[in-house]
Short mmCIF file of N, CA and C in Angstrom, two decimals:
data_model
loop_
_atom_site.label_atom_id
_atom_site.label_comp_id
_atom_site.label_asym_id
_atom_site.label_seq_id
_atom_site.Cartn_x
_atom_site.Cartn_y
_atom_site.Cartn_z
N UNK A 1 45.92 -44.17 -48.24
CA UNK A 1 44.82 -44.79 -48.95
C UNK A 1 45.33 -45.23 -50.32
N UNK A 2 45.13 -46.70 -50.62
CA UNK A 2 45.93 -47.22 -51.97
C UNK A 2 44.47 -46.62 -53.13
N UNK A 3 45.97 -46.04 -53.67
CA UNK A 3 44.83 -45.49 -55.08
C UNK A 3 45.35 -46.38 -56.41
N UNK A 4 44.51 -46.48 -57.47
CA UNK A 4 44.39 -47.19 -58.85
C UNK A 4 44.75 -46.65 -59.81
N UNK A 5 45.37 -45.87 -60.41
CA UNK A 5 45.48 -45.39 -61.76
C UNK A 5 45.34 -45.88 -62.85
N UNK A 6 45.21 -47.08 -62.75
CA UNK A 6 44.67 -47.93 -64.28
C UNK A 6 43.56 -48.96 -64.21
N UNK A 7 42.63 -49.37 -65.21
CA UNK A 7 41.97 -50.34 -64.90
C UNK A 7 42.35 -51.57 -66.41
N UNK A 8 40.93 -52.71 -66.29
CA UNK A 8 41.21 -53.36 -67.42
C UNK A 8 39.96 -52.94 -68.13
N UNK A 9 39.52 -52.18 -69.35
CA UNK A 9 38.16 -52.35 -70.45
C UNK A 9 38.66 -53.57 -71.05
N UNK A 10 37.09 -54.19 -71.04
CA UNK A 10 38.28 -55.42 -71.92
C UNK A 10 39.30 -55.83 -72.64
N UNK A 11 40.26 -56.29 -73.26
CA UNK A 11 40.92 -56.48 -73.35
C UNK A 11 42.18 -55.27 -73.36
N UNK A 12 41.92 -54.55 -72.96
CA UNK A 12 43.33 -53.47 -72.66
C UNK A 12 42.67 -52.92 -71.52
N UNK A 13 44.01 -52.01 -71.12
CA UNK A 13 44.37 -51.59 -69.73
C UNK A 13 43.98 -49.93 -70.31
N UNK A 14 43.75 -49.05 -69.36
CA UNK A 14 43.13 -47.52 -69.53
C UNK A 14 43.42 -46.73 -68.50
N UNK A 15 43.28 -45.47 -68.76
CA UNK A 15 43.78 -45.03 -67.29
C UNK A 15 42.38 -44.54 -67.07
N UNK A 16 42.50 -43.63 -65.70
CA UNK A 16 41.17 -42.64 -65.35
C UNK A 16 40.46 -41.95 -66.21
N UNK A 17 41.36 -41.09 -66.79
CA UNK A 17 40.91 -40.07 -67.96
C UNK A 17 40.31 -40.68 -68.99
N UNK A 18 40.78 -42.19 -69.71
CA UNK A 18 40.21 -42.75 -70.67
C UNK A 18 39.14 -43.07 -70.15
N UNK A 19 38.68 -43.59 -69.22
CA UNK A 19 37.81 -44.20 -68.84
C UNK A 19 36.68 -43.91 -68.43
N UNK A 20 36.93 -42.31 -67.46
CA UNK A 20 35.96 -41.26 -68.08
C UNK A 20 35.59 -41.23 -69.29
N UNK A 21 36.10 -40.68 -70.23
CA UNK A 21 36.19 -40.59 -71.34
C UNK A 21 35.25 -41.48 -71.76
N UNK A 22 35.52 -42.75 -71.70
CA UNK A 22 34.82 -43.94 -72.39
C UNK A 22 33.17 -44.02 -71.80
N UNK A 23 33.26 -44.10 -70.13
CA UNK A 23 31.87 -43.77 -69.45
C UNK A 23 31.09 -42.90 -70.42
N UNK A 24 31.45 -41.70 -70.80
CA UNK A 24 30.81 -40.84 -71.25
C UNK A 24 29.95 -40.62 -72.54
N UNK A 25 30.70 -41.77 -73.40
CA UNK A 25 30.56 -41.85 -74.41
C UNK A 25 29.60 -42.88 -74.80
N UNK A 26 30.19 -44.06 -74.39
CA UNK A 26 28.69 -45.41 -74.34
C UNK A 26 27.82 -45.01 -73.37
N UNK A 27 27.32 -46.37 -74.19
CA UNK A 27 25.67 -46.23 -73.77
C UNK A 27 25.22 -47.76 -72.47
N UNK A 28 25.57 -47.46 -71.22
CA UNK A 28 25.63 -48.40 -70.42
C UNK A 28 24.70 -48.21 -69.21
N UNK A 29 24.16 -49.33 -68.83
CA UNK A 29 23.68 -49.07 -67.59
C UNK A 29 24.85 -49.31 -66.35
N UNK A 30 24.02 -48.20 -65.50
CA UNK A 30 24.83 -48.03 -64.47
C UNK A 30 25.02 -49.56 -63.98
N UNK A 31 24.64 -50.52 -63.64
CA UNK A 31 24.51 -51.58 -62.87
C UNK A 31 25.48 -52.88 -63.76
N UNK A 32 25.81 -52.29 -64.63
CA UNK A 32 26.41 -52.94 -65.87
C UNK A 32 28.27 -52.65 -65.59
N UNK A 33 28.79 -53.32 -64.93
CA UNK A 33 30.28 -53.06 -64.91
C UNK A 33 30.74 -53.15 -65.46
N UNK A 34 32.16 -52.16 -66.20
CA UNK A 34 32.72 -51.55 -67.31
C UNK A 34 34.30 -51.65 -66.94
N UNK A 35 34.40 -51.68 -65.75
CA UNK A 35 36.12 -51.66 -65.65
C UNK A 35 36.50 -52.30 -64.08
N UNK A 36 38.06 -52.82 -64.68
CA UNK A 36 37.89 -54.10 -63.94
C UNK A 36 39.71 -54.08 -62.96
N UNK A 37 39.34 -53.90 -61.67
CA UNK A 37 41.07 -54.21 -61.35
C UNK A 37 41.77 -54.95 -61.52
N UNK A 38 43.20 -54.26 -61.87
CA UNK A 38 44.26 -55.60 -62.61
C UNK A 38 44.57 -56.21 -62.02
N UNK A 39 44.76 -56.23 -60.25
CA UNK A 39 44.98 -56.84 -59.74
C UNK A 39 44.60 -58.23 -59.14
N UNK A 40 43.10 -57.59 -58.71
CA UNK A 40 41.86 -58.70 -57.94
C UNK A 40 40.97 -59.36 -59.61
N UNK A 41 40.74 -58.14 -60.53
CA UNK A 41 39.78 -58.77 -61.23
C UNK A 41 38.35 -58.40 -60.99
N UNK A 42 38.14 -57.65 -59.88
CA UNK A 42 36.81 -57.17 -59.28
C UNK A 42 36.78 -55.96 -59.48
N UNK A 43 35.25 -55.35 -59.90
CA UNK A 43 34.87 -54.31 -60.51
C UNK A 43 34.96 -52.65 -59.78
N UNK A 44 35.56 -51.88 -60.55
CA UNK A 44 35.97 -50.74 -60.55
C UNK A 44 35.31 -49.48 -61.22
N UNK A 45 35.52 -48.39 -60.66
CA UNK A 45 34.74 -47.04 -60.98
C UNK A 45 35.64 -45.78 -61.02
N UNK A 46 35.87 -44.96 -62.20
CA UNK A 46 36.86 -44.40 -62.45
C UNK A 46 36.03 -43.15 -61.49
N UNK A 47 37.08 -42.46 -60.92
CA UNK A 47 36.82 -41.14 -60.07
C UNK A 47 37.37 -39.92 -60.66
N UNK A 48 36.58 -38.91 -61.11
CA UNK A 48 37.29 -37.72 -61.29
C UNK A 48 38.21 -36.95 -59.65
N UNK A 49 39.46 -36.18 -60.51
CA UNK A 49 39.89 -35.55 -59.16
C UNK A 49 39.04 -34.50 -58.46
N UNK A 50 39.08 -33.78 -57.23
CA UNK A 50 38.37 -33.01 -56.42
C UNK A 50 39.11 -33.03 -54.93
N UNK A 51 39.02 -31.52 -54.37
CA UNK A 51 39.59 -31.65 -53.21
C UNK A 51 41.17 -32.09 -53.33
N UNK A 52 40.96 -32.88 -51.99
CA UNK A 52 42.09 -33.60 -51.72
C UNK A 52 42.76 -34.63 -52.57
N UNK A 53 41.98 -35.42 -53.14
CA UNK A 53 41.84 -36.55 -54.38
C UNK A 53 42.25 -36.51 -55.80
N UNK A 54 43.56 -36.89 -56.20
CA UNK A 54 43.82 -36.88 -57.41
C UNK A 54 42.79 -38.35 -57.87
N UNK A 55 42.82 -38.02 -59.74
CA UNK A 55 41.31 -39.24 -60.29
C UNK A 55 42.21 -40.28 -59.72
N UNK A 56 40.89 -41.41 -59.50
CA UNK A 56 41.51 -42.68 -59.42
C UNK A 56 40.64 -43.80 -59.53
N UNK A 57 40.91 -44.74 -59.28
CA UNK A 57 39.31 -45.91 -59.66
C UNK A 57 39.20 -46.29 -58.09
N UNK A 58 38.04 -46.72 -58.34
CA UNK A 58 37.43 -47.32 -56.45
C UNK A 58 36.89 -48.60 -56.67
N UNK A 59 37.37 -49.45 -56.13
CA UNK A 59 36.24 -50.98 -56.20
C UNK A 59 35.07 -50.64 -55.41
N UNK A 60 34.04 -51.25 -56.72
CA UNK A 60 32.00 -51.31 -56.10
C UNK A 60 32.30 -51.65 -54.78
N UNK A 61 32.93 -52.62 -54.26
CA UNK A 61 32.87 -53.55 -52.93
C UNK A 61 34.50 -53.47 -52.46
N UNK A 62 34.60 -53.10 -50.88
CA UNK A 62 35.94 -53.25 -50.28
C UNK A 62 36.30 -54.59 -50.60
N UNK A 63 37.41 -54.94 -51.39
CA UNK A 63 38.63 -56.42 -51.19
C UNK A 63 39.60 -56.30 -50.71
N UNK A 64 39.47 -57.02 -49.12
CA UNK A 64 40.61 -56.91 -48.41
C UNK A 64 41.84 -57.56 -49.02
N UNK A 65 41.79 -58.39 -49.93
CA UNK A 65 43.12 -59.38 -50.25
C UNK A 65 43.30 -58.30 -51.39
N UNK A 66 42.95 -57.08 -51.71
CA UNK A 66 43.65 -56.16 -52.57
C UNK A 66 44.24 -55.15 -52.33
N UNK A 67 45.64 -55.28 -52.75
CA UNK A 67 46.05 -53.90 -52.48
C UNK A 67 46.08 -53.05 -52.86
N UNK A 68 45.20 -52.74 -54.10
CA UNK A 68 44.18 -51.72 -54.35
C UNK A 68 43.27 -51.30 -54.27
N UNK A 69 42.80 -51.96 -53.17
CA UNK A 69 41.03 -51.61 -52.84
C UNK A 69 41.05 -50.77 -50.84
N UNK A 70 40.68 -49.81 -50.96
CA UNK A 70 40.20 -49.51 -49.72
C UNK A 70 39.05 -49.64 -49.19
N UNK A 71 38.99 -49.28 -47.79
CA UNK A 71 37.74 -49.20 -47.04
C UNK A 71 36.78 -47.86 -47.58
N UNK A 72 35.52 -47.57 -47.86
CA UNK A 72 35.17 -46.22 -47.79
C UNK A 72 34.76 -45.95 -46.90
N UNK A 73 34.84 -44.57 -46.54
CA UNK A 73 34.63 -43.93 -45.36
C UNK A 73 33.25 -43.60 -45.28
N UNK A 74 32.81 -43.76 -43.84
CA UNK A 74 31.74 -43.67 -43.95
C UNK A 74 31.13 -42.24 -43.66
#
């Protein structure tokens, strides 16, 4: 499963932890996208680790032409 370790906040790049970090701190609506893959450009959601899962970001929507975006399981 391709995982993300970085995204874009605007104009700079962040990792998970910042980005937590940053979630936490502003004041945003959920529906309001905040971080962005470097690759595709399409919107991203930083994941804390758990389980099996080191943190990582997830695109809102599967992009197959990314090779950072997976399927989620259903």
């Amino acid at each position: 499963m391709p995982k993300s370790i970085t995204a874009r906040f605007g104009s700079r790049v962040v990792t998970v932890q910042e980005a937590l970090e940053i979630r936490g701190t502003e004041k945003r609506t959920k529906s309001q996208a905040e971080f962005f893959c470097e690759e595709c450009d399409k919107p991203v959601r930083p994941h804390k680790a758990g389980g099996d899962f080191a943190e990582h970001f997830e695109h809102l929507a599967h992009n197959p032409q990314c090779s950072r975006s997976h399927e989620k399981k259903a």
